[in-house]
JSON list of C-alpha atoms in Angstrom, two decimals:
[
{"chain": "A", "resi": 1, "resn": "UNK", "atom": "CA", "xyz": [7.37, -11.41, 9.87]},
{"chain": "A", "resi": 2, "resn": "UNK", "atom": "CA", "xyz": [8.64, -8.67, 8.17]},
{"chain": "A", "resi": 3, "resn": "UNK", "atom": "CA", "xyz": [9.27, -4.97, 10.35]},
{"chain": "A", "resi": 4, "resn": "UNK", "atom": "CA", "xyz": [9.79, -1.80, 8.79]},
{"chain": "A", "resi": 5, "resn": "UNK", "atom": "CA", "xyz": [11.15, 1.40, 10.45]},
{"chain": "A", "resi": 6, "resn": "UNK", "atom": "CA", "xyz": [10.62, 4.77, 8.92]},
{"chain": "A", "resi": 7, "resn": "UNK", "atom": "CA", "xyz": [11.86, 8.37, 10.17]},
{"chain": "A", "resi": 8, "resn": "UNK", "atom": "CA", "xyz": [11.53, 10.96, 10.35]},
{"chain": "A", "resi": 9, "resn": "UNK", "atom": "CA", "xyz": [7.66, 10.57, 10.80]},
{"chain": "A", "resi": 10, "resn": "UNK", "atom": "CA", "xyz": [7.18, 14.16, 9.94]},
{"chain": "A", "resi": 11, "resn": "UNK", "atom": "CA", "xyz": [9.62, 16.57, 7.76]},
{"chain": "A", "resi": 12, "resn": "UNK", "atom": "CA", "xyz": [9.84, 20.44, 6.92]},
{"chain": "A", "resi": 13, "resn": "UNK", "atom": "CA", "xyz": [11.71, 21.96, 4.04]},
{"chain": "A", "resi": 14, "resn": "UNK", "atom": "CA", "xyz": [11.79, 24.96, 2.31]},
{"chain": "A", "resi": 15, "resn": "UNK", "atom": "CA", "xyz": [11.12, 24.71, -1.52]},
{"chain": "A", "resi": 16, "resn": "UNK", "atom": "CA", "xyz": [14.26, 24.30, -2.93]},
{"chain": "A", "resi": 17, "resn": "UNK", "atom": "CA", "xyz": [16.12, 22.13, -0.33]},
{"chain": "A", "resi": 18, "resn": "UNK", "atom": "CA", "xyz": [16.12, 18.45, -0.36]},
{"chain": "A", "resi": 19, "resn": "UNK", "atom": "CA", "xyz": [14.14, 15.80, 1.96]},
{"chain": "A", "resi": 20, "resn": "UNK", "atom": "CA", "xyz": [15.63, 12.47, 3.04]},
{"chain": "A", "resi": 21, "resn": "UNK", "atom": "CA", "xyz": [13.43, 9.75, 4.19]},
{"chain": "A", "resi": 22, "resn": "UNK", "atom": "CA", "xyz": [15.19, 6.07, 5.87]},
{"chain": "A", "resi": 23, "resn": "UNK", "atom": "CA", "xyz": [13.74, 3.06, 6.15]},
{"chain": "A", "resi": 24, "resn": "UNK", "atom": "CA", "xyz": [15.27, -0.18, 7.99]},
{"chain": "A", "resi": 25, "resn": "UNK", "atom": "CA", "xyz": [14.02, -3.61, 7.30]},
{"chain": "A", "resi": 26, "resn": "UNK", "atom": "CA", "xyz": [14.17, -6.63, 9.22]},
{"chain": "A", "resi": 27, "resn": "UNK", "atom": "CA", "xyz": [13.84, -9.37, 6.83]},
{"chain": "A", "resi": 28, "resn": "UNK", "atom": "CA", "xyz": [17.01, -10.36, 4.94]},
{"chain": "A", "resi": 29, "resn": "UNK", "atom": "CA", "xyz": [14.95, -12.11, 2.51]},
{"chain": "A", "resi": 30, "resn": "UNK", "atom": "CA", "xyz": [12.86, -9.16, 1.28]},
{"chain": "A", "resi": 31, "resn": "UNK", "atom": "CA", "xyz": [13.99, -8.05, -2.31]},
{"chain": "A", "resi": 32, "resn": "UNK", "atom": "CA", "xyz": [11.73, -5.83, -3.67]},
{"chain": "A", "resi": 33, "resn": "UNK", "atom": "CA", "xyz": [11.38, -2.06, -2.10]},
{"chain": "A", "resi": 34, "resn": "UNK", "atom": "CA", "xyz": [8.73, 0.79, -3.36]},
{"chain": "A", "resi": 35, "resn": "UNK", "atom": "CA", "xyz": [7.79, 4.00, -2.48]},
{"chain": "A", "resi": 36, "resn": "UNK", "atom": "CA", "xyz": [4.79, 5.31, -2.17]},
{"chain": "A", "resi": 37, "resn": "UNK", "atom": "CA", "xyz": [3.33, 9.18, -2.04]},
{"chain": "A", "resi": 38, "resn": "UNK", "atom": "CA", "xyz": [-0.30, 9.53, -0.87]},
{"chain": "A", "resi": 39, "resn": "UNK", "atom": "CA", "xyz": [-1.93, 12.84, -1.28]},
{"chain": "A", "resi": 40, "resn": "UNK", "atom": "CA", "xyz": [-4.22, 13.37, 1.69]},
{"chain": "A", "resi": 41, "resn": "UNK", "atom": "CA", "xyz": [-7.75, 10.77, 1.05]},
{"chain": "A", "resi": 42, "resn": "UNK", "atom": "CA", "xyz": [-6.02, 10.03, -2.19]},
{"chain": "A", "resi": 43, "resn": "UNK", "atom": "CA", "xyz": [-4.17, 6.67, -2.71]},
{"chain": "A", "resi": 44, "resn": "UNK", "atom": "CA", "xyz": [-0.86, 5.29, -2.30]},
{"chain": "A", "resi": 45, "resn": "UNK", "atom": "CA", "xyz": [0.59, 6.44, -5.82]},
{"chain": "A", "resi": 46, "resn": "UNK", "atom": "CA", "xyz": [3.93, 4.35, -5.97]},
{"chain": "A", "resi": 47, "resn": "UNK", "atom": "CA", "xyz": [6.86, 7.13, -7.29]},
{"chain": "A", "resi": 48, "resn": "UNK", "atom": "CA", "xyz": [9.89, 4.51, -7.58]},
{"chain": "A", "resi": 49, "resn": "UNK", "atom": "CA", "xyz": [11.01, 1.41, -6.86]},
{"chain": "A", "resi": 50, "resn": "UNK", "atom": "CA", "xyz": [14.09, -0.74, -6.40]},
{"chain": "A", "resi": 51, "resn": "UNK", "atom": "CA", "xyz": [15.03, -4.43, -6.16]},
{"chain": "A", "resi": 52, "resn": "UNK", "atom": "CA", "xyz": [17.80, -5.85, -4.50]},
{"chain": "A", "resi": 53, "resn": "UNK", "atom": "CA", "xyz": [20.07, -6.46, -7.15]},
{"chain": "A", "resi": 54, "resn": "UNK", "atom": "CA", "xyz": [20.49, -2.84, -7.67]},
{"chain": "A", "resi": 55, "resn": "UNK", "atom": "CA", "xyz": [21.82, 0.20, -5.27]},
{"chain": "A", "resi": 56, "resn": "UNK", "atom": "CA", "xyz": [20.68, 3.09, -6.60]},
{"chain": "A", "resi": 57, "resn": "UNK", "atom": "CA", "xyz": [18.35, 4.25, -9.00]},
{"chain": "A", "resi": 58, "resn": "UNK", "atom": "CA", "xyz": [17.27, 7.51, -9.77]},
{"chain": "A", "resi": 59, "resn": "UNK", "atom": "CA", "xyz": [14.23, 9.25, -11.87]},
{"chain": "A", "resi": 60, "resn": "UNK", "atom": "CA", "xyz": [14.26, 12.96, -12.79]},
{"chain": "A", "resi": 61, "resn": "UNK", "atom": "CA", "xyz": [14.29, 14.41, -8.78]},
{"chain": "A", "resi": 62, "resn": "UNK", "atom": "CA", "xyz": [13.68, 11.38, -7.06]},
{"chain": "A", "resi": 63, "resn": "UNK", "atom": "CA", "xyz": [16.75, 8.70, -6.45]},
{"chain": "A", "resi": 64, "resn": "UNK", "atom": "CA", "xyz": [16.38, 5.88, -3.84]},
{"chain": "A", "resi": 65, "resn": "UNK", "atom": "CA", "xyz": [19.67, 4.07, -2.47]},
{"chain": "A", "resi": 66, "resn": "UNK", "atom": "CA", "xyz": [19.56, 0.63, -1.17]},
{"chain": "A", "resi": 67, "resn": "UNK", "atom": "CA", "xyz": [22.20, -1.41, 1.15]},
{"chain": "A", "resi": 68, "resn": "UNK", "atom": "CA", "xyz": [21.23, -4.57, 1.88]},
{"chain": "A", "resi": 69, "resn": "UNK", "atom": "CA", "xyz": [24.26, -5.51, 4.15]},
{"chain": "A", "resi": 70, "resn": "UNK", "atom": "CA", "xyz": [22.48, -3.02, 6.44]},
{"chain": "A", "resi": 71, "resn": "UNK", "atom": "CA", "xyz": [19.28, -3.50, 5.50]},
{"chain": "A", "resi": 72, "resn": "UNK", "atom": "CA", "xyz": [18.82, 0.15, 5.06]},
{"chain": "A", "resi": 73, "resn": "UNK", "atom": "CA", "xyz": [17.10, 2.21, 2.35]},
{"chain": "A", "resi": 74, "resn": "UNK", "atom": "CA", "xyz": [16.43, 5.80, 1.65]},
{"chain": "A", "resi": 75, "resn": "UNK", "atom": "CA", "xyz": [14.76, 8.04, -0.54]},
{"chain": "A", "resi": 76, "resn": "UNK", "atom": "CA", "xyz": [15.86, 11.26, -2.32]},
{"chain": "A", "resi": 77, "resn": "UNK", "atom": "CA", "xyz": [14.07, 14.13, -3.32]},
{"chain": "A", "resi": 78, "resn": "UNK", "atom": "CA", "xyz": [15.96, 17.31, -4.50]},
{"chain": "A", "resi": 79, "resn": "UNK", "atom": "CA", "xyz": [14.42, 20.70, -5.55]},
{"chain": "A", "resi": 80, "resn": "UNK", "atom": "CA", "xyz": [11.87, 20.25, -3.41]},
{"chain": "A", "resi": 81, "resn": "UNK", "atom": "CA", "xyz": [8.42, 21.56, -4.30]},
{"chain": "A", "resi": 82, "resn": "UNK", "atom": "CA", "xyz": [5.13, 22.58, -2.82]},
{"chain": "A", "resi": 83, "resn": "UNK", "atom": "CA", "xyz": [3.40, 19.92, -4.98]},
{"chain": "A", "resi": 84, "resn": "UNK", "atom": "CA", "xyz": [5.83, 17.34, -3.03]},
{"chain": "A", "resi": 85, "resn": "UNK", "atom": "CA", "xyz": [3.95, 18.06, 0.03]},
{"chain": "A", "resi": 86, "resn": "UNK", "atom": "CA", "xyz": [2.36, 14.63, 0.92]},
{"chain": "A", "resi": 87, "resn": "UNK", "atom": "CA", "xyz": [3.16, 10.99, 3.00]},
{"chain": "A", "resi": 88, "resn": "UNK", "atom": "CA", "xyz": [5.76, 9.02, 1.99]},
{"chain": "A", "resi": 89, "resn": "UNK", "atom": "CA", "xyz": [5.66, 5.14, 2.93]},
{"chain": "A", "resi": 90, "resn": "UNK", "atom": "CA", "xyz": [8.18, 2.97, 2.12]},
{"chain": "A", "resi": 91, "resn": "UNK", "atom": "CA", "xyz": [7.90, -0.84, 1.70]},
{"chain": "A", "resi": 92, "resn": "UNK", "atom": "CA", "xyz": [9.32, -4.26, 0.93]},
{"chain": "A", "resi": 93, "resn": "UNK", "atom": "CA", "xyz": [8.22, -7.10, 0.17]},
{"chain": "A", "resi": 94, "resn": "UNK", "atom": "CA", "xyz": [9.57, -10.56, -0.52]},
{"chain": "A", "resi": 95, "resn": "UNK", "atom": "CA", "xyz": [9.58, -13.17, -3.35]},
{"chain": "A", "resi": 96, "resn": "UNK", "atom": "CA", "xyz": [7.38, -15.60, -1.90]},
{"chain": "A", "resi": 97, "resn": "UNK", "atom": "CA", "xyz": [4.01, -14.62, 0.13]},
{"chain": "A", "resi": 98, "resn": "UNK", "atom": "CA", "xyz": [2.30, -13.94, -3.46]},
{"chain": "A", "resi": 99, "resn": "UNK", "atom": "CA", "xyz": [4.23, -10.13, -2.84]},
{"chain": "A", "resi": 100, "resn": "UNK", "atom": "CA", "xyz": [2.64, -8.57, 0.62]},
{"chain": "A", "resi": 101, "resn": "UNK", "atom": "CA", "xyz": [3.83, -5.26, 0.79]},
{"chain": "A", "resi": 102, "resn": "UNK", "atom": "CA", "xyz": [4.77, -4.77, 4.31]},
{"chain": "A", "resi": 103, "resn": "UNK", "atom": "CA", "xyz": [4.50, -0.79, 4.90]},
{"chain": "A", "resi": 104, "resn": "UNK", "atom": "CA", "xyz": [6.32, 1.42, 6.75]},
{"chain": "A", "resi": 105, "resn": "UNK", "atom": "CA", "xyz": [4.90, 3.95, 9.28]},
{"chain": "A", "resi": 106, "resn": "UNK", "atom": "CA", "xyz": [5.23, 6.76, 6.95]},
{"chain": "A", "resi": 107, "resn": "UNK", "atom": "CA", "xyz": [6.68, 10.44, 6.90]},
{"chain": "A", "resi": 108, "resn": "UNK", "atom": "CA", "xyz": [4.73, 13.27, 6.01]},
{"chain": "A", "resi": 109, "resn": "UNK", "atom": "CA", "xyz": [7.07, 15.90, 4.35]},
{"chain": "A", "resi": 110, "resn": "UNK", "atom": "CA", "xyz": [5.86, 19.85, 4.08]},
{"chain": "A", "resi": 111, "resn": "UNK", "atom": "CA", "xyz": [7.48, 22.19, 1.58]},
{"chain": "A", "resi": 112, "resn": "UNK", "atom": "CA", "xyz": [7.40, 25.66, 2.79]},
{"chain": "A", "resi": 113, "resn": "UNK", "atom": "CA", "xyz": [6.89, 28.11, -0.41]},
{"chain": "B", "resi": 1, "resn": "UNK", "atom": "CA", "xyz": [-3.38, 4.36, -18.12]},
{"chain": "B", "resi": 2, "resn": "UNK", "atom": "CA", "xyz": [-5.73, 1.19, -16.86]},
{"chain": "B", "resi": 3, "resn": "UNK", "atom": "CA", "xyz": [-6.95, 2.13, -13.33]},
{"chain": "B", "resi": 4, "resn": "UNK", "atom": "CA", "xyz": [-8.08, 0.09, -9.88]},
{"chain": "B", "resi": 5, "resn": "UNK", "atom": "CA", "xyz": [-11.02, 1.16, -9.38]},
{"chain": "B", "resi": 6, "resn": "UNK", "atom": "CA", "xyz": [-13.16, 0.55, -6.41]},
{"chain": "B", "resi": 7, "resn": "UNK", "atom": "CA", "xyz": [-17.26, 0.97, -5.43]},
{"chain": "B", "resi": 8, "resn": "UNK", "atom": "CA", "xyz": [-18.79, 2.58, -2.80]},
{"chain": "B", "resi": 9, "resn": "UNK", "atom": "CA", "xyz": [-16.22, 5.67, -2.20]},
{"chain": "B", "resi": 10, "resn": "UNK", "atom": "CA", "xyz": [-17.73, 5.64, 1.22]},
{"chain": "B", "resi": 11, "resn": "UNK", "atom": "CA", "xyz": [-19.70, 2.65, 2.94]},
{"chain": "B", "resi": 12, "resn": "UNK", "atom": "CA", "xyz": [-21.70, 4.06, 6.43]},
{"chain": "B", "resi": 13, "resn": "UNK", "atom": "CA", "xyz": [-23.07, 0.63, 8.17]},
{"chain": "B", "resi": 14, "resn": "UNK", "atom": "CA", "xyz": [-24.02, 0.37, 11.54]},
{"chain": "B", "resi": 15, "resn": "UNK", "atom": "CA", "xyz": [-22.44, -2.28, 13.69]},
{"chain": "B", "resi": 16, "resn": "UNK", "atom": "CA", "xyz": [-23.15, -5.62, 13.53]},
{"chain": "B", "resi": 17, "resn": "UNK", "atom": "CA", "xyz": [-24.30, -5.04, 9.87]},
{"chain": "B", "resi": 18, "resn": "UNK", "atom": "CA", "xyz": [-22.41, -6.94, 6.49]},
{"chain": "B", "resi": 19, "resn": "UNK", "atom": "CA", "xyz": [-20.72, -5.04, 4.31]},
{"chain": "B", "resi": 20, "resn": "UNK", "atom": "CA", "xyz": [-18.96, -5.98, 0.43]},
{"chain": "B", "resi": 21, "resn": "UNK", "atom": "CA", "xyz": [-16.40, -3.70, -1.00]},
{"chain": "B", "resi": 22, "resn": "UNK", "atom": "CA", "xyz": [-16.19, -4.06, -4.41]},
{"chain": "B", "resi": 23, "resn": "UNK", "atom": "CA", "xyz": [-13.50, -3.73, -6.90]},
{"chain": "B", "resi": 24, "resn": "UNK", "atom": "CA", "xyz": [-12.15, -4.15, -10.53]},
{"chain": "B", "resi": 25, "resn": "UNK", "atom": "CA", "xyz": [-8.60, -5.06, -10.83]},
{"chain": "B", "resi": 26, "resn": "UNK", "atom": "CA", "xyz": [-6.56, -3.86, -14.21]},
{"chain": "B", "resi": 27, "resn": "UNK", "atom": "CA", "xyz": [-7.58, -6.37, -16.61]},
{"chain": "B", "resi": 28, "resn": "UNK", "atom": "CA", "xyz": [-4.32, -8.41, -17.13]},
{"chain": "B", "resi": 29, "resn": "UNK", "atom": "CA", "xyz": [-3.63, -8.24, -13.84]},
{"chain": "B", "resi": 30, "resn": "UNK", "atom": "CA", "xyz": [-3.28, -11.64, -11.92]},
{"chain": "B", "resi": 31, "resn": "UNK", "atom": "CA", "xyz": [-2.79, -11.06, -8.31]},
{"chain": "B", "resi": 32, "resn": "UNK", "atom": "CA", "xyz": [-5.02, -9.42, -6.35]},
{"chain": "B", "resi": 33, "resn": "UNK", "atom": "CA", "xyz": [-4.77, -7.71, -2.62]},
{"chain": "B", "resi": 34, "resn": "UNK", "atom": "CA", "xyz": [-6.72, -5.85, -0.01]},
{"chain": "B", "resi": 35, "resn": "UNK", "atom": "CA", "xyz": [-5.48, -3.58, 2.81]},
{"chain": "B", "resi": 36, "resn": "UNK", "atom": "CA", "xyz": [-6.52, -1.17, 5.31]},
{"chain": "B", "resi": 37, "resn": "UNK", "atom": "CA", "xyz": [-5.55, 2.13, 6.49]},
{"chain": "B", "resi": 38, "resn": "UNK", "atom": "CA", "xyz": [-6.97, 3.11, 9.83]},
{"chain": "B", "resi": 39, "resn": "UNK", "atom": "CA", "xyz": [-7.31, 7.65, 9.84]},
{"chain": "B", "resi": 40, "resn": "UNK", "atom": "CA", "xyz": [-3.98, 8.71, 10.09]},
{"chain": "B", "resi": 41, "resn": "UNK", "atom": "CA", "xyz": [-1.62, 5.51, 10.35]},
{"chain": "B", "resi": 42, "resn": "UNK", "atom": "CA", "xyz": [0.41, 3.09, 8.25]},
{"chain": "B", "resi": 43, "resn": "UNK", "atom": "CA", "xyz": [-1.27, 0.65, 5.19]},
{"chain": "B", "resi": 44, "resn": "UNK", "atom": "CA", "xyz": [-1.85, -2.99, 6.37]},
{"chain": "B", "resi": 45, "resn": "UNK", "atom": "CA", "xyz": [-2.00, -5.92, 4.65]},
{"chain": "B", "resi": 46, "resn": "UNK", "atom": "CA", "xyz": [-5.09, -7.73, 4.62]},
{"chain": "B", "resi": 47, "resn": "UNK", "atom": "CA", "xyz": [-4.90, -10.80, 1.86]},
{"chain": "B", "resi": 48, "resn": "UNK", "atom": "CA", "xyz": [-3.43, -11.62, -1.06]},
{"chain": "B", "resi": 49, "resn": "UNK", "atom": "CA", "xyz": [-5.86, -13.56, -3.85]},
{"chain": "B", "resi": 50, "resn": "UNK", "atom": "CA", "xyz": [-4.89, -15.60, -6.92]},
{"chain": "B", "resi": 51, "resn": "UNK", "atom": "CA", "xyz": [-6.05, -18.50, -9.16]},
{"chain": "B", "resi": 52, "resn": "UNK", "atom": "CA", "xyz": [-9.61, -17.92, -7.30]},
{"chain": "B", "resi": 53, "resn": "UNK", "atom": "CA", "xyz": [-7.83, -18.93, -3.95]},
{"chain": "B", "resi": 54, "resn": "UNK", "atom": "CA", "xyz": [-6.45, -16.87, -0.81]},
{"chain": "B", "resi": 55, "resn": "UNK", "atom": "CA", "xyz": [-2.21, -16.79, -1.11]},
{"chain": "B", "resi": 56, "resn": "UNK", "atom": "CA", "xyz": [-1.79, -15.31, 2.13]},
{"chain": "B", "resi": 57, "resn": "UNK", "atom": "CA", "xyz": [-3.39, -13.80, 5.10]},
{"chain": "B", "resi": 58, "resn": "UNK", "atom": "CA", "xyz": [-3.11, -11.40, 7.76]},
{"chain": "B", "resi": 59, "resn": "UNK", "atom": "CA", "xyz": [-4.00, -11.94, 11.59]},
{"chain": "B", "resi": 60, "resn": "UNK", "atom": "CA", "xyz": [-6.14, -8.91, 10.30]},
{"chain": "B", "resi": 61, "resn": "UNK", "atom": "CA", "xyz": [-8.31, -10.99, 7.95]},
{"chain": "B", "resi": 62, "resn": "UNK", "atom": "CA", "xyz": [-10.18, -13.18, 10.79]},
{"chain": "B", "resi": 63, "resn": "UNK", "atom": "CA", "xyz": [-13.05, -15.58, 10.34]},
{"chain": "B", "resi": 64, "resn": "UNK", "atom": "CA", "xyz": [-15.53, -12.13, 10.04]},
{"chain": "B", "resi": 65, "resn": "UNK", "atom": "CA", "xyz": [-13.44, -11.54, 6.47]},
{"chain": "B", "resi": 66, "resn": "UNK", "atom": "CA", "xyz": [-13.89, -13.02, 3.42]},
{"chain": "B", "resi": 67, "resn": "UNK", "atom": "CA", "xyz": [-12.55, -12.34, -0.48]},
{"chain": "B", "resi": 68, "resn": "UNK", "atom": "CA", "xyz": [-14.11, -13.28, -3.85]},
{"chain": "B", "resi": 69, "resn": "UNK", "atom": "CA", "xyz": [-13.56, -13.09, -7.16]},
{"chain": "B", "resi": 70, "resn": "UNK", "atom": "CA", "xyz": [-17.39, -13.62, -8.45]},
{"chain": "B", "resi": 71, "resn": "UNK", "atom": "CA", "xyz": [-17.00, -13.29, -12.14]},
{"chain": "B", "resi": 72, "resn": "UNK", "atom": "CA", "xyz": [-13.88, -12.18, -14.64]},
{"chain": "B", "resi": 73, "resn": "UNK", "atom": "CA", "xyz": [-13.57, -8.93, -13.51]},
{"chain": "B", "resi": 74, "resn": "UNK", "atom": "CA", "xyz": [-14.96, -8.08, -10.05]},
{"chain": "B", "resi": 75, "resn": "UNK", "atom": "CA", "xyz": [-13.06, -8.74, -6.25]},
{"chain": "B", "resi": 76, "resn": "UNK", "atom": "CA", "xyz": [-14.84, -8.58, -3.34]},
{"chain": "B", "resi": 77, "resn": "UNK", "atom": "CA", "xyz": [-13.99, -8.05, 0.39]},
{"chain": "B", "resi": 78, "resn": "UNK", "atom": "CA", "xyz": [-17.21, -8.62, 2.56]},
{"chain": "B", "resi": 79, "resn": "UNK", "atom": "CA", "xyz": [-16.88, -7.81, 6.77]},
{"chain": "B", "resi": 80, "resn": "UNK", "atom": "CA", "xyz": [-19.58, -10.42, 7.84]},
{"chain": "B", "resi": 81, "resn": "UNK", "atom": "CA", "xyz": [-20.72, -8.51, 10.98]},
{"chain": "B", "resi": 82, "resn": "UNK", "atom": "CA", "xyz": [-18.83, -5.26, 11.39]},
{"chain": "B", "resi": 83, "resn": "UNK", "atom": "CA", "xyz": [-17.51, -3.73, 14.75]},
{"chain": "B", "resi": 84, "resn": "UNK", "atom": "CA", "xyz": [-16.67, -0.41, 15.41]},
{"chain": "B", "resi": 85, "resn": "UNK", "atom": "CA", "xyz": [-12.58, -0.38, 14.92]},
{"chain": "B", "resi": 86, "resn": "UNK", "atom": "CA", "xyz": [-13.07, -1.74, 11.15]},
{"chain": "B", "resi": 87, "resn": "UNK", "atom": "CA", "xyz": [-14.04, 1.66, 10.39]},
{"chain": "B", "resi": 88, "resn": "UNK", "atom": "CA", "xyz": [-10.85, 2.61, 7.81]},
{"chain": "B", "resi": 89, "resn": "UNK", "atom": "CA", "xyz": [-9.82, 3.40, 4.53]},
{"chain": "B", "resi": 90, "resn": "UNK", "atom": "CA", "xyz": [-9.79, -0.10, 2.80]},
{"chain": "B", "resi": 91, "resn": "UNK", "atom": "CA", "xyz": [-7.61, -0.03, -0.77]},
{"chain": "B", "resi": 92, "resn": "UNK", "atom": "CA", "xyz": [-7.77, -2.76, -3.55]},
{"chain": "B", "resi": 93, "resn": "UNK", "atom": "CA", "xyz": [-4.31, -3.38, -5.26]},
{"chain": "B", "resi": 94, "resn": "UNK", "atom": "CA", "xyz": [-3.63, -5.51, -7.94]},
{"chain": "B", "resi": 95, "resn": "UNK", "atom": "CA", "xyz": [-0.35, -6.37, -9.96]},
{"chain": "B", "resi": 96, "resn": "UNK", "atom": "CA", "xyz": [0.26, -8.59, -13.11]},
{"chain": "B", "resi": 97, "resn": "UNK", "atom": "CA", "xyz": [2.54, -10.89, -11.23]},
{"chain": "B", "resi": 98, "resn": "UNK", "atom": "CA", "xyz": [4.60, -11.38, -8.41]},
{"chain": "B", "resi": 99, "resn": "UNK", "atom": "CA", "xyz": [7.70, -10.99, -6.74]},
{"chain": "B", "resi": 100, "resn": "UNK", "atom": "CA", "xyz": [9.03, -7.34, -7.39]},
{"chain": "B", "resi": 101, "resn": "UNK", "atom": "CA", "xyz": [5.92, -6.36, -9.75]},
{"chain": "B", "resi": 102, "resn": "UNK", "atom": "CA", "xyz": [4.45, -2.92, -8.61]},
{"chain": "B", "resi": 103, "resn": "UNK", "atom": "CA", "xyz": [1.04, -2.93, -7.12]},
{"chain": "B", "resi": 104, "resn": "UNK", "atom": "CA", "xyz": [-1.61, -0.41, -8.20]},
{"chain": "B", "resi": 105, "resn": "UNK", "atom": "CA", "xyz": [-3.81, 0.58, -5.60]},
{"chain": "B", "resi": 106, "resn": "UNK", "atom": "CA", "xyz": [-7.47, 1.99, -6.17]},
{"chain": "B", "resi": 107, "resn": "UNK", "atom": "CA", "xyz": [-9.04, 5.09, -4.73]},
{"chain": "B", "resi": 108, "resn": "UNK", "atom": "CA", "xyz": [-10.48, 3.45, -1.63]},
{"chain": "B", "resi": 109, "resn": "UNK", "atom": "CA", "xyz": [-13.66, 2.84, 0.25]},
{"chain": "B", "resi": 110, "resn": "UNK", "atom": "CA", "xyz": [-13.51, 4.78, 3.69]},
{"chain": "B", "resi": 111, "resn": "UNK", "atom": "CA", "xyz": [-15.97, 2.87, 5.47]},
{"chain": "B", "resi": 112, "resn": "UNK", "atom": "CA", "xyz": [-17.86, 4.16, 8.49]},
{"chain": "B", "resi": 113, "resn": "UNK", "atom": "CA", "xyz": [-18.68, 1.63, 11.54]},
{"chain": "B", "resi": 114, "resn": "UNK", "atom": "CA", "xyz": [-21.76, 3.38, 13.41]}
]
C-alpha cells in the first residue's frame, strides 16, 4: 500500500522566516495530495491541497510544489507566525479505494516570537 | 460553514466493555470515513463507508470493529469489546465525493481504555 515519508518531524523558526516541510510517496498512482494543520487536541484542519495535474499552487502564505517524476512534495510557508505554530501532516491519496488518505508522520513546526 | 461533528468528546470504558462513537457527516456529503490517532503519532485510516456499505478497510478495522449508518444522518463506529491500545483520538471525516475531494474531519472522540 501506499508509504509516506515526512521530515523534518520537528521544526524551529523565528517569526518572520520561512518553514519547509517534504513529503515522499511511494505510490505512483496516488493523485490527490492535502495538507493538514492540527492545533494541539484540535482536528486535522486541511490548509491546501494539490492534485497531480498541477505543480504548484499557492494561497496567500502557503504554496505547495508537487513533482511526481520524484514522487516528492513540499509545503511552503513564508512570514512565518506564532499562530502557525502547530503539526503539519501531509497526505495522498488515490482515485480508487473510495479516497483513503494515507498520512504522513507529521512535523510539528514552532515559531519563536 | 457545515461542520463534522462528533458525540461523546471523550468516551472512558473499561476493557472488555462496547463502545459507539457517533457522528453526523455534512449533509450532502456522500462518503464517509473513520480514523484513529494514537497520543502523539500519525492519523490512520480505519474505513471508508458509502451507499450503506464498507468501500475499504484497514488491517486496523478487525472483526471487534464495525460501521453504520442507522438513519439519514448519523455514522457509527462501535469497538465490540475494547482492549487497552484502542485508547486514541478517533476522527469522523466525510467528503461529497471521491477521488481528490477534501475530507472534513470532526472534533474527535478521545476515548479512554481502562
Amino acid at each position: 500500500g501506499e508509504n509516506v515519508e515526512q521530515h523534518p518531524s520537528t521544526l524551529s523558526v523565528q517569526e518572520g522566516d520561512s518553514a519547509v516541510i517534504k513529503c515522499t510517496y511511494s505510490d505512483s498512482a496516488s493523485n490527490y495530495f492535502p495538507w493538514y494543520k492540527q492545533e494541539l487536541g484540535k482536528r486535522p484542519q486541511l490548509i491546501i491541497d494539490i492534485r497531480s495535474n498541477v505543480g504548484e499552487k499557492k494561497d496567500q502564505r502557503i504554496a505547495v510544489t508537487l513533482n511526481k517524476t520524484a514522487k516528492h512534495f513540499s509545503l511552503h510557508i513564508t512570514e512565518t507566525q506564532p499562530e502557525d505554530s502547530a503539526v503539519y501532516f501531509c497526505a495522498a491519496s488515490k482515485p480508487s479505494g473510495y479516497q483513503k488518505v494515507t498520512f504522513g508522520t507529521g512535523t510539528k513546526l514552532q515559531v519563536i516570537p | 460553514e457545515p461542520e463534522v461533528t462528533q458525540t461523546p468528546s471523550h468516551q472512558v470504558t473499561q476493557m472488555g466493555q462496547e463502545v459507539i462513537l457517533r457522528c453526523v457527516p455534512i449533509s450532502n456529503h456522500l462518503y464517509f470515513y473513520w480514523y484513529r490517532q494514537i497520543l502523539g503519532q500519525k492519523v490512520e485510516f480505519l474505513v471508508s463507508f458509502y451507499n450503506n456499505e464498507i468501500s475499504e478497510k484497514s488491517e486496523i478495522f478487525d472483526d471487534q470493529f464495525s460501521v453504520e449508518r442507522p438513519d439519514g444522518s448519523n455514522f457509527t463506529l462501535k469497538i465490540r469489546s475494547t482492549k487497552l491500545e484502542d485508547s486514541a483520538m478517533y476522527f469522523c471525516a466525510s467528503s461529497v465525493g471521491q477521488g481528490g475531494e477534501p475530507q472534513h474531519f470532526g472534533d474527535g472522540t478521545r476515548l479512554s481504555i481502562l
